[in-house]
Structures are given as structure tokens and as C-alpha cells.
Amino acid sequence: MSTLGKICIQVSFAVALLVCSTHLFAADDSASASTTLYEIYVTAERVQEYIRNHPQLAETVGYREIYQRRLSSVEEVLKIMPGVEVYQSSGTGSRVSIRGSGRSTGVLVLLNGRPLNSNQYGNLDLNTVPVDLIESVTVFKPPVPVWLGPGGSDGAINIVTRSPVAKSKGKDASNTTVKLNGGSFGYADGSLSQTLGLFSGTAQITASATHKDGKRANSDRDMGSVALNWSREGANGSRFAVNGRYYDSEYGSAGPSDNPTPDARQHYHKGSVDLKHSSMLGSYSSLDVSLFGDSTSLRDRSQTGFTATLDEQKAGLKLDVTRVAVDESWEGRLAWLTEWDGIDHTLSGNHERYSNSLSGQYDRRFGPVTTTLGLRGDVTSDYDVQPGFTAGVGWGISDKLLLKAKGGYTVNVPSFGQLYQTAHGSIDQTRGNPDLEEERVWSYDLGIEYRPSKANMLQLTFFRTDTYDLISYQRGTDLIYRPVNIDNAMREGAEFTVKYALFGGLISESNLIVQHSSNSETDKQLPYTPQLKIKQAFQYTLPTVKTRLEGAIRYEGRRYSQVENLSSQELGEFVTVDLKVAQPFTFSRAKCDWYLKVDNLFDRQYQVHLGYPDDGIRFSTGVQARF
């Protein structure tokens, strides 16, 4: 594995020398291509085009698949992707593993290209985006493109919301969608989505409510959300969009079994507003301007009865300029992001952070070869300037065979939670460390992809990541976790993915990750980083009655919760089996479908974190109807 890692390094650095430069902005030759350019290169839907013609490894799930497969949340969408796993947290947010990484803090989450990650405790804020508003979810595996922004050392997730204007012109005209669900452990869920004309534009309004008791004492949760997505097309292909969301959750934090916190309760709510304007700059250039703001509040009562509050306010501006050659032989992109983030915490006081990021990326096509070079500079008010870059090459050896190689460097600035006080879970389980240094991360991969047809694909990728001053958590004798810097850490391995359409419409998808990780200080395995992960999924639709069957088998090898790798910190290997069946039908004028889902079919007991056992077997059923 070490030899393969060295090969990846050498190839990735050589790639940068292949990138040729030309003038980014050339004179316009024709004004007739503006409409086509807008649809292919400027709108959010251009992500798929970017993936096909670029050395980037990425996976996308679109709205149609989300609706047909009855995926009820962003977490469920991510779980069906190869090389991606989602672990529920007892507090807000989720832990996401991309390509076997055990760290969620290095995963960048974006909504229509703007960052969603919270600086207050670095969580992955996914539940606040209603799934009914989503057009697509794309996962970028590292190293990620520089224009996505800082903070994606372990991958990036870009959530794109639907455009009511575009959909109202096609088959998906104005409609109403109703969903009702129920299941084990007191699970009950309902949502309503309505598309309608509003203020010379088109709006989609959604509302949902969820209750779940949970298996453990004090693990109940109540959630509710309401969102509005409105857009209107203007002259010359311009578009204006407004997205507003409010999310509220009240829940218990049962705590780990070895340090129970039976009385910990949290109340979390968040409001967000996003304004976006897209316009053309001539025939072959475009400009996207995004203004966004978040207001978050968290009330946390610990087992001692002490109550702390954590309030965060965020405001930002992102500009994105894209230029495409007349013959589409090259593409240039400039992006600028500025953010202000302020928190007020009962225990750690007031803190502010101003950050700015400027990036430029140039992609050049030489027949079957596509090269890319991206540079980024980041600066924050509490840390120095942090550079970043990516370089890559994709070689279409044939129409079906593609070779990809990439290399990149990025810096992760510690979150407020890592520096001062986290509020994820009850407040007496973790502490901050104001002396933390930034993480400096080098990433490389070398892959080959074979696509004999649209439905079939074979992909093999070798990868390596070297992190200097890695931020990890150590647990003291007082059972409290504290973040510390590790001088050097390494993770390298191989990912193998196969998608194949078998006989009679049976679709099989396999993903295998074999990796080795090491902490330079202890020569031990990195936390939550198993040596082997396997996911086997299948889909089959009965041809006559259109019944949809799905299943997934997951295996995760032994891993450890802390850097010392003590036997008391070991999380054992496990295998789980999930099944789902869905039946479409028509009721009156409504298109409906019913589903039944069983997770962890054989009730396999395991831990997703040290001291946090999985709930075991659970089921849910429901119906959705579109009018």
C-alpha cells in the first residue's frame, strides 16, 4: 500500500505540469448560444456535465430517484451512495464518512454552492433542508475542487434545491405532495409540499413534523420544519431565487452507556434565508451572486440541572464567475466567499470570526485528455492565510475507459467548538482547546473507470491522505473528551465500486474500501477508521405490478474510538441487512406509492460510537401521494 501511495503522489504532482494556460476571457463570437450556455454551464444542473468531463470523482442522486425510492431525508440519500456512510448522532447533525474516513469535521456541506457547516461546533447540518425541496445531492470525494470552498479535506456534499420555474414548464407542473409515515419506537412523520404561482414567479412550500421515542431512555425527539423556495426568470436568461427555511427540534441526549446523562435535554432551532441571482455576462460568461444568513440557537440542560445556551449568527456573500470557450475546449471559474460568524455561549463567552476565500480554476481539454488546475487563498481573522490547490488529469483512453489522477492541498481551521466549548450532546462530556493549530492536509488519488454502458460501471481508485497537526479527541480520567493536535497522520487504501444491470432488470451495486491508517505519535489506527468496509446493494422492479424491491448488506471492520487503540476503546466489527419494498398505485387522480422498510433486519447489536449502541431492528411504513 505504501508503494501505491508513493505512485499516487508522483503522478499527481506530474499532472500539474500538464496543465496549459490560455486567456480566460476571450471575445464573444456569437450571441445565439446564451440560452444553451445557461442551461448547461451555469445552472445547478451542470454538475453532472462537470463530473463527466473532469478528473473529479463524484456521485449524484437526483430528484426522480429520491422520489421513486422514497428517501425521506438527506441522510437517507447519502446512505445509498457508494463509499458513503451516515451515522446518527444523539444531538444535532450527523456523522458522515466518505471513502472510509472517520472524521466528519473535514466534510464540507453546501447548499446551492454556499457553506452550511456550523462554525460553532463543526457539525454536519443536514436535517434542516427538507428533502422535498431537493433537486440533487452530489458527493465529491477528496481532493475536492477549489471553487467549492475551504473545509473539504475529507470530501464535500453539495445539495441543490429544485427550481419551481423550470419544473412548471415541463411534466412536473404545479402539484401537491402528501407523505404520511409511522414505525417502531414511536416513529410518526408527516409532510406537505405545494407548488403554486406566486408574485410573478413559482414557489414551492413545504412543511413537516416528526416524532420518535427511541429505544433508550431519554432518546426521544420532536422535529418540525417549514420552507419556501421561490424563483422567477428574468430577461436574457437571468434568474432570481429566494430560499427560506425554519427548523425546530427538541430532544433528549441519553449520553454514552459508560457515562450516562439521563437528564440532558436540548432545544435547537435554526432559521436561514438565501438570495441568489444568476445572469449572463455576454454569450459565454455567467455570474452567480448569493447572499445568505443563518440564525441558530441551542439550549442545553445537563444532568446537573445547569442550563447553557449557545447562539450563532452567520452572514455571507458568494460570487461565482464562469467563462466557457466557444468550442467548449476550456472553462475558467473564479469564486469569492466572505463570511461573518459570531457566537455567544454561556460558558465560553462571545467569539467572532471573519473569513474570506478567493479561488480560481482552469479546465482545459485536449481531445481525450482533460486537465485542471485550481488555486485558492483563505484568510480568517483568528488564523493566518491558508493556501489551497488542486491539480488533475483525466484521460479518455476510449469511449468506455477513463484514467483519472488528482492531487490537492488544503487547510482546516479549528471550529469554535474545538477551540472553546462544544454543545453537541450534553455539555459535560467535551471541552475545547484554544491552543489548537490548523490542520494541513495533502490528498492524492489515482483511478481507472470503465463504463461499458450507461447502467454498468467499474471503478478502482487508490488514495492517500497525509494530515499534519491532525485534530483528534482524547478522553481523560474524568471521562471528558478534549481535542489535541497530532503531529502527523496518514490514511491510504483502495476503493473498488461496481454497478451492474443483471438479468431481468436486477441492478447490483458493490463498494469495497480497504485502507490502512496510522498516527505518527503512537503508530496506532486512527479513530473510527476501519481497515475494511463493504456495502452491497441491489434493486429490482417486478415488471408487471411495478413493485420495487431494495436491499443492502453492510460490513464494517473493527475500529477504535480513540487514538490510543486500547481494548476498552474497541468497537467490534458488524454486519447489517436493510430491506425495502415499495408499491406504486393510483387513487382517484393521485399518483401514490406505499412502502415498507426494515433496518437492521437481524437485530445486530453494535456501537456507532463508544458507548452509543444502535437501536437494533426497526421498521417504518408509509404512503406518499402526488396530486
XYZ file of C-alpha atoms in Angstrom:
627
model
C 0.000 0.000 0.000
C 2.866 2.399 0.721
C 4.255 1.889 -2.786
C 0.862 2.666 -4.296
C 0.642 5.772 -2.179
C 4.012 6.987 -3.438
C 2.909 6.368 -7.030
C -0.195 8.471 -6.444
C 1.958 11.313 -5.100
C 4.343 11.251 -8.048
C 1.568 11.065 -10.642
C -0.456 13.850 -9.028
C 2.457 16.281 -8.948
C 3.295 15.466 -12.562
C -0.284 16.272 -13.516
C 0.145 19.939 -12.558
C 2.873 20.307 -15.172
C 0.478 19.167 -17.910
C -1.988 21.994 -17.341
C -1.692 24.574 -20.115
C -2.793 28.177 -19.728
C -4.706 30.299 -22.228
C -6.583 33.583 -21.934
C -9.521 33.119 -19.567
C -11.778 35.684 -21.143
C -11.947 35.722 -24.954
C -14.111 37.924 -27.161
C -17.675 36.804 -27.831
C -18.182 35.203 -31.242
C -21.889 34.632 -31.131
C -24.863 35.745 -29.087
C -27.041 32.827 -30.096
C -25.547 30.383 -27.592
C -26.592 32.209 -24.439
C -29.642 30.068 -23.730
C -27.749 26.813 -24.233
C -24.857 28.047 -22.122
C -27.191 28.977 -19.284
C -28.798 25.545 -19.170
C -25.587 23.534 -19.470
C -22.900 25.524 -17.713
C -24.457 27.992 -15.321
C -27.396 26.364 -13.612
C -27.041 23.903 -10.758
C -27.872 21.056 -13.136
C -24.467 21.494 -14.804
C -22.894 19.399 -12.033
C -23.394 16.182 -13.996
C -21.712 17.698 -17.076
C -18.817 18.782 -14.899
C -18.403 15.288 -13.458
C -18.398 13.564 -16.851
C -15.681 15.805 -18.303
C -13.487 16.276 -15.255
C -10.946 14.225 -13.272
C -13.172 14.593 -10.193
C -14.658 11.507 -8.522
C -18.241 12.357 -7.604
C -21.627 10.691 -7.202
C -25.039 12.325 -7.718
C -28.580 11.315 -6.756
C -31.328 13.333 -8.457
C -34.889 14.268 -7.583
C -36.514 11.491 -9.600
C -34.551 8.790 -7.778
C -35.210 10.463 -4.426
C -38.963 10.392 -5.102
C -39.117 6.879 -6.583
C -37.048 5.290 -3.805
C -38.954 7.048 -1.008
C -35.848 8.649 0.508
C -37.121 10.720 3.411
C -34.043 12.768 4.347
C -30.631 13.896 3.147
C -29.113 11.220 5.392
C -31.041 8.505 3.524
C -29.934 9.933 0.178
C -26.285 9.812 1.251
C -26.550 6.252 2.566
C -27.380 4.829 -0.879
C -24.211 6.291 -2.425
C -21.139 4.046 -2.822
C -18.367 4.827 -0.361
C -20.597 6.993 1.855
C -21.934 6.104 5.308
C -24.082 8.131 7.710
C -24.166 7.656 11.478
C -26.911 9.234 13.549
C -25.869 11.487 16.399
C -27.600 11.826 19.738
C -27.578 15.592 19.279
C -27.895 17.849 16.260
C -26.357 16.899 12.953
C -24.885 13.626 11.717
C -21.524 11.948 11.261
C -20.732 11.265 7.591
C -17.909 9.011 6.413
C -16.698 9.492 2.826
C -14.359 6.847 1.422
C -13.685 5.288 4.829
C -12.659 8.442 6.685
C -13.544 8.509 10.368
C -13.887 12.307 10.524
C -16.949 14.399 9.757
C -15.180 17.666 10.604
C -13.373 17.534 7.249
C -16.573 17.152 5.195
C -17.831 20.371 3.610
C -21.634 20.702 3.272
C -23.009 23.157 0.705
C -26.494 24.317 -0.248
C -26.576 25.624 -3.821
C -22.839 26.215 -3.510
C -22.858 28.114 -0.199
C -21.475 26.546 3.027
C -23.896 25.084 5.569
C -21.349 23.848 8.125
C -21.695 25.467 11.513
C -18.553 27.007 12.987
C -19.992 26.730 16.465
C -19.349 23.015 16.797
C -18.485 21.839 13.296
C -21.474 19.533 12.876
C -22.987 18.433 9.560
C -26.269 20.313 9.426
C -28.421 18.127 7.149
C -31.875 17.816 8.738
C -32.665 21.495 8.206
C -33.025 21.010 4.418
C -36.402 19.361 3.570
C -35.965 16.512 1.103
C -38.994 17.679 -0.927
C -37.047 20.812 -1.906
C -34.030 18.911 -3.213
C -33.196 18.621 -6.894
C -29.959 16.680 -6.387
C -27.309 15.695 -3.852
C -23.719 15.348 -5.066
C -20.825 13.896 -3.068
C -17.296 14.919 -4.105
C -14.501 12.655 -2.938
C -11.176 14.267 -1.976
C -9.353 16.212 -3.186
C -12.393 18.385 -3.957
C -12.442 21.305 -6.470
C -11.137 24.570 -5.011
C -14.248 26.556 -6.017
C -16.355 24.581 -3.547
C -14.522 26.437 -0.773
C -12.392 25.604 2.289
C -13.089 22.802 4.747
C -13.469 19.827 2.365
C -10.350 17.803 3.178
C -12.428 14.627 3.616
C -14.948 15.326 0.861
C -17.844 17.650 0.089
C -21.632 17.370 -0.159
C -23.470 19.821 -2.434
C -27.257 19.963 -2.020
C -29.092 21.666 -4.890
C -32.684 22.825 -4.389
C -35.343 22.457 -7.046
C -36.237 25.254 -9.433
C -40.048 25.635 -9.470
C -39.790 27.817 -12.595
C -38.028 25.153 -14.621
C -40.252 22.317 -13.414
C -43.513 24.167 -14.061
C -42.640 24.250 -17.760
C -42.215 20.508 -18.069
C -44.016 17.383 -16.997
C -43.842 18.233 -13.303
C -46.432 21.003 -13.317
C -47.805 22.587 -10.145
C -48.711 19.851 -7.719
C -49.325 18.847 -4.143
C -47.410 16.056 -2.428
C -48.507 14.477 0.869
C -46.467 11.959 2.882
C -47.517 10.020 5.989
C -45.189 7.588 7.804
C -45.073 5.563 11.001
C -42.972 2.856 12.575
C -41.215 1.362 15.562
C -40.092 3.263 18.662
C -42.999 5.676 18.331
C -41.954 6.969 14.917
C -44.564 9.220 13.269
C -43.943 11.622 10.422
C -45.979 13.742 8.048
C -45.172 16.323 5.376
C -46.961 18.507 2.853
C -45.469 20.152 -0.236
C -47.312 22.568 -2.535
C -46.151 24.187 -5.780
C -48.003 27.306 -6.908
C -47.629 30.605 -8.743
C -46.600 33.493 -6.512
C -45.563 37.126 -7.249
C -44.966 36.541 -10.982
C -42.824 33.529 -10.141
C -43.273 29.980 -8.912
C -42.986 28.843 -5.295
C -42.703 25.520 -3.545
C -43.808 25.473 0.091
C -43.110 22.512 2.378
C -43.945 21.710 5.997
C -43.164 18.608 8.048
C -43.370 17.245 11.588
C -41.706 14.168 13.130
C -41.800 12.373 16.473
C -39.650 9.449 17.581
C -39.296 7.912 21.045
C -36.067 5.971 20.558
C -35.060 2.723 22.227
C -33.012 4.135 25.103
C -34.418 6.256 27.901
C -34.373 9.980 27.143
C -33.665 9.475 23.433
C -36.989 10.849 22.197
C -37.065 13.589 19.573
C -39.612 16.033 18.141
C -38.807 17.890 14.908
C -40.655 20.340 12.709
C -39.758 22.437 9.689
C -41.241 24.826 7.160
C -39.556 26.080 3.986
C -40.242 28.263 0.969
C -38.382 28.028 -2.338
C -39.354 30.767 -4.832
C -37.806 31.663 -8.177
C -38.536 33.812 -11.202
C -36.902 34.040 -14.592
C -35.931 37.423 -15.979
C -34.681 38.792 -19.267
C -31.729 37.266 -21.153
C -31.728 34.041 -19.168
C -31.358 35.634 -15.738
C -32.950 34.074 -12.679
C -33.722 35.254 -9.158
C -34.358 32.785 -6.333
C -35.259 33.026 -2.635
C -34.975 30.117 -0.228
C -36.139 30.428 3.379
C -36.115 27.651 5.988
C -37.001 27.239 9.655
C -36.213 24.115 11.656
C -37.048 23.304 15.289
C -36.077 20.240 17.335
C -36.428 19.253 20.994
C -34.816 16.031 22.173
C -33.104 14.093 24.900
C -29.399 13.296 24.918
C -29.068 9.939 26.620
C -25.277 10.057 26.615
C -22.857 7.122 26.296
C -23.590 3.998 28.331
C -20.318 4.355 30.288
C -21.107 7.954 31.297
C -24.900 8.272 31.349
C -26.545 11.698 31.322
C -30.203 10.766 31.863
C -31.409 14.332 32.360
C -29.690 16.038 29.427
C -32.146 17.830 27.135
C -31.606 20.121 24.174
C -33.776 22.532 22.211
C -32.354 23.504 18.817
C -33.827 25.822 16.222
C -32.435 27.449 13.103
C -33.685 29.960 10.567
C -31.995 30.576 7.207
C -32.501 32.860 4.219
C -30.720 32.535 0.850
C -30.984 35.008 -2.036
C -29.436 34.119 -5.387
C -29.269 35.935 -8.714
C -27.873 34.347 -11.880
C -27.202 36.320 -15.039
C -25.230 36.223 -18.259
C -22.140 38.316 -18.958
C -22.212 38.204 -22.723
C -22.757 34.921 -24.533
C -20.188 32.690 -22.843
C -19.815 34.039 -19.308
C -22.110 33.960 -16.305
C -22.315 35.469 -12.852
C -23.954 33.976 -9.759
C -24.394 36.202 -6.694
C -25.557 34.619 -3.430
C -26.430 36.350 -0.162
C -27.175 34.144 2.834
C -27.757 34.312 6.549
C -28.340 31.844 9.400
C -29.586 32.321 12.943
C -29.150 29.340 15.268
C -29.994 28.842 18.927
C -29.300 25.859 21.166
C -30.470 25.454 24.768
C -28.654 22.671 26.609
C -29.551 21.359 30.090
C -27.029 18.943 31.564
C -27.547 16.140 34.067
C -26.574 18.522 36.882
C -29.525 20.757 36.049
C -27.297 23.567 34.794
C -28.577 25.141 31.570
C -26.331 26.699 28.935
C -27.285 28.493 25.736
C -25.373 28.809 22.509
C -26.447 31.342 19.878
C -24.839 31.719 16.463
C -25.388 34.329 13.761
C -23.897 33.955 10.291
C -23.977 36.184 7.203
C -22.157 35.733 3.921
C -21.754 36.642 0.267
C -20.545 34.398 -2.552
C -19.708 35.449 -6.119
C -19.124 32.886 -8.840
C -17.977 33.851 -12.357
C -17.753 31.194 -15.089
C -16.295 31.552 -18.575
C -16.573 28.895 -21.299
C -14.764 28.796 -24.643
C -16.865 28.961 -27.803
C -15.812 25.421 -28.747
C -16.032 24.260 -25.092
C -12.317 23.382 -25.138
C -11.691 25.198 -21.854
C -13.534 26.621 -18.875
C -12.429 29.145 -16.264
C -14.013 29.825 -12.937
C -13.447 32.482 -10.266
C -15.154 32.360 -6.868
C -15.104 34.664 -3.883
C -16.656 33.914 -0.490
C -16.826 36.204 2.524
C -18.435 35.275 5.854
C -19.014 36.681 9.296
C -19.737 34.257 12.101
C -20.473 35.178 15.706
C -21.367 33.051 18.709
C -22.488 33.762 22.256
C -22.036 30.864 24.668
C -22.861 30.751 28.372
C -19.564 29.073 29.307
C -17.073 30.388 26.745
C -18.417 33.904 26.091
C -18.572 35.826 22.803
C -16.436 34.958 19.784
C -16.334 36.258 16.212
C -14.699 35.088 13.020
C -14.345 36.910 9.714
C -13.250 34.784 6.786
C -12.550 35.379 3.114
C -11.748 32.949 0.325
C -10.703 33.616 -3.277
C -10.295 30.767 -5.768
C -9.677 30.273 -9.450
C -9.882 27.097 -11.502
C -8.959 26.436 -15.124
C -10.004 23.296 -17.017
C -8.533 22.533 -20.451
C -9.497 19.771 -22.884
C -7.005 18.320 -25.374
C -9.095 15.803 -27.273
C -9.492 12.825 -24.935
C -7.408 14.486 -22.190
C -8.858 16.948 -19.655
C -6.559 18.824 -17.303
C -7.384 21.074 -14.379
C -5.539 23.437 -12.082
C -7.133 25.280 -9.177
C -5.681 27.739 -6.656
C -7.334 29.151 -3.550
C -6.356 31.506 -0.749
C -8.245 31.589 2.550
C -7.849 34.003 5.445
C -9.630 34.196 8.807
C -9.468 36.854 11.496
C -8.125 34.417 14.114
C -5.618 32.469 11.953
C -3.080 33.201 9.237
C -3.548 32.962 5.468
C -4.158 29.392 4.310
C -3.343 28.383 0.704
C -5.052 25.593 -1.207
C -4.755 23.970 -4.619
C -5.869 21.035 -6.739
C -4.419 19.637 -9.957
C -5.645 16.725 -12.026
C -5.831 14.982 -15.372
C -8.446 12.746 -16.945
C -7.568 10.644 -19.980
C -10.340 9.070 -22.024
C -8.390 6.058 -23.265
C -11.502 5.009 -25.158
C -15.211 5.829 -25.137
C -15.609 3.402 -22.244
C -12.301 3.619 -20.370
C -11.140 6.650 -18.373
C -7.993 7.220 -16.285
C -8.056 9.900 -13.557
C -5.350 11.319 -11.287
C -5.579 14.212 -8.814
C -3.638 15.893 -6.061
C -4.559 18.649 -3.653
C -3.672 20.638 -0.551
C -5.988 22.368 1.911
C -6.011 23.760 5.444
C -8.727 23.169 8.041
C -9.199 25.920 10.629
C -10.481 24.649 14.030
C -14.167 25.213 14.667
C -15.425 27.260 17.604
C -16.480 24.061 19.329
C -12.969 22.614 19.062
C -11.428 25.842 20.340
C -13.802 26.671 23.171
C -16.784 24.509 24.080
C -18.827 22.083 22.083
C -22.585 21.894 22.605
C -23.083 18.689 20.628
C -24.558 16.333 23.203
C -24.745 17.302 26.869
C -22.288 19.990 27.918
C -20.411 17.857 30.488
C -18.880 15.375 28.017
C -16.447 17.509 25.987
C -14.295 20.591 26.327
C -12.467 22.882 23.905
C -8.772 23.648 23.400
C -7.922 27.270 22.448
C -4.304 26.307 21.620
C -5.173 24.152 18.598
C -3.229 24.583 15.360
C -4.718 24.379 11.871
C -4.740 21.049 10.072
C -2.646 20.890 6.863
C -3.890 18.180 4.524
C -2.361 16.659 1.354
C -4.635 14.370 -0.674
C -3.971 12.242 -3.762
C -5.815 9.623 -5.774
C -5.275 7.608 -8.929
C -8.244 5.821 -10.502
C -9.461 3.957 -13.531
C -13.103 3.839 -14.616
C -14.719 1.520 -17.144
C -18.288 2.160 -18.369
C -19.388 -0.413 -20.979
C -22.907 1.084 -20.900
C -24.947 3.720 -19.113
C -26.100 1.284 -16.419
C -22.788 -0.540 -15.898
C -19.622 0.813 -14.320
C -16.410 -0.466 -12.757
C -14.172 1.916 -10.820
C -10.908 1.317 -8.947
C -9.212 4.157 -7.061
C -6.039 4.248 -4.982
C -5.941 7.090 -2.473
C -3.733 8.611 0.212
C -4.131 11.464 2.695
C -1.384 12.979 4.877
C -2.530 15.312 7.643
C -0.199 17.436 9.732
C -1.419 18.698 13.125
C -4.477 16.456 12.852
C -7.177 17.415 15.376
C -8.336 14.372 17.326
C -10.025 13.805 20.671
C -8.530 12.211 23.779
C -10.529 11.166 26.808
C -9.156 11.906 30.260
C -9.605 10.060 33.540
C -12.522 12.416 34.234
C -14.298 10.850 31.191
C -14.259 14.184 29.346
C -13.074 14.459 25.724
C -10.590 17.181 24.745
C -9.252 17.970 21.241
C -5.491 17.794 20.661
C -3.152 18.131 17.667
C -1.341 15.037 16.380
C 1.937 15.779 14.581
C 1.307 13.604 11.555
C -1.346 11.104 10.465
C -1.687 9.045 7.304
C -4.513 7.156 5.625
C -4.114 5.221 2.370
C -6.007 2.491 0.596
C -8.115 1.466 -2.357
C -11.812 1.824 -3.201
C -13.497 -0.550 -5.620
C -17.014 0.124 -6.964
C -19.064 -1.990 -9.381
C -22.509 -1.125 -10.748
C -24.102 -3.715 -12.977
C -27.517 -4.293 -14.535
C -28.090 -8.024 -14.348
C -30.708 -10.267 -15.949
C -34.370 -9.248 -15.819
C -33.706 -5.691 -14.624
C -31.860 -6.613 -11.406
C -29.372 -3.839 -10.529
C -26.396 -4.643 -8.311
C -24.025 -2.139 -6.715
C -20.941 -3.140 -4.722
C -18.462 -0.946 -2.878
C -15.301 -2.156 -1.132
C -12.851 0.030 0.809
C -9.556 -1.416 2.053
C -7.372 1.035 3.933
C -4.566 1.494 6.428
C -4.252 4.449 8.795
C -1.536 5.448 11.214
C -0.931 8.011 13.946
C 2.748 9.036 13.913
C 2.838 9.510 17.697
C 1.505 6.075 18.616
C 1.706 4.114 15.326
C -1.909 3.147 16.012
C -5.018 3.172 13.846
C -6.896 6.487 13.527
C -10.235 6.709 15.394
C -13.345 5.419 13.616
C -11.241 4.261 10.640
C -11.796 0.522 9.992
C -9.450 -1.357 7.699
C -12.343 -2.851 5.739
C -15.780 -1.550 4.728
C -18.150 -3.354 2.355
C -21.552 -2.309 1.019
C -23.601 -4.492 -1.320
C -26.915 -3.126 -2.581
C -29.495 -4.344 -5.074
C -32.655 -3.032 -6.743
C -35.298 -4.927 -8.659
C -38.692 -3.898 -10.057
C -41.286 -6.570 -10.787
C -42.187 -5.936 -14.450
C -45.961 -6.443 -14.262
C -47.037 -4.954 -10.934
C -44.125 -2.450 -10.729
C -43.294 -3.461 -7.163
C -39.852 -2.095 -6.260
C -37.546 -4.206 -4.082
C -34.358 -2.906 -2.494
C -31.794 -4.330 -0.131
C -28.388 -3.508 1.315
C -25.794 -5.500 3.249
C -23.148 -3.527 5.117
C -19.990 -4.736 6.799
C -17.689 -2.588 8.890
C -14.479 -3.905 10.406
C -13.055 -3.380 13.838
C -12.215 0.195 14.742
C -11.363 2.288 17.793
C -12.958 5.368 19.300
C -9.704 6.963 20.483
C -6.113 7.391 19.351
C -4.669 5.020 21.981
C -6.462 1.959 20.481
C -6.959 0.352 23.892
C -9.082 -2.767 24.129
C -11.646 -0.787 26.130
C -11.917 1.633 23.185
C -12.577 -1.021 20.549
C -15.790 -1.064 18.525
C -16.327 -4.562 17.160
C -16.997 -5.493 13.555
C -20.609 -5.868 12.443
C -22.859 -6.827 9.526
C -26.312 -5.327 8.971
C -29.079 -6.065 6.469
C -31.680 -3.490 5.344
C -34.710 -4.202 3.140
C -37.356 -2.045 1.479
C -40.405 -2.726 -0.686
C -42.459 -0.056 -2.471
C -45.674 -0.386 -4.484
C -46.962 2.390 -6.769
C -50.698 2.744 -7.303
C -53.291 5.279 -8.422
C -56.049 6.599 -6.176
C -58.583 8.855 -7.824
C -56.384 11.401 -9.641
C -53.420 10.984 -7.333
C -50.241 9.070 -8.116
C -49.385 7.190 -4.936
C -46.995 4.619 -3.597
C -46.770 2.640 -0.384
C -43.534 1.433 1.190
C -42.294 -0.824 3.980
C -38.722 -0.539 5.243
C -36.834 -2.707 7.742
C -33.425 -1.588 9.016
C -31.000 -3.955 10.750
C -33.214 -6.914 9.878
C -31.424 -9.458 12.088
C -31.226 -7.119 15.081
C -27.437 -6.963 15.097
C -26.230 -5.156 18.235
C -23.323 -2.815 17.620
C -21.982 0.645 18.517
C -21.712 3.602 16.158
C -19.742 5.493 18.847
C -18.111 4.272 22.018
C -20.955 3.875 24.497
C -23.693 4.624 21.941
C -25.405 1.351 20.972
C -27.503 1.142 17.833
C -31.275 0.923 18.347
C -31.405 -2.563 16.796
C -34.100 -3.761 14.395
C -36.606 -1.091 13.383
C -39.270 -0.721 10.744
C -41.322 2.006 9.139
C -44.142 2.170 6.633
C -45.925 4.962 4.858
C -47.612 6.339 1.785
C -46.951 9.326 -0.452
C -49.450 10.849 -2.868
C -48.992 13.464 -5.569
C -51.999 15.394 -6.861
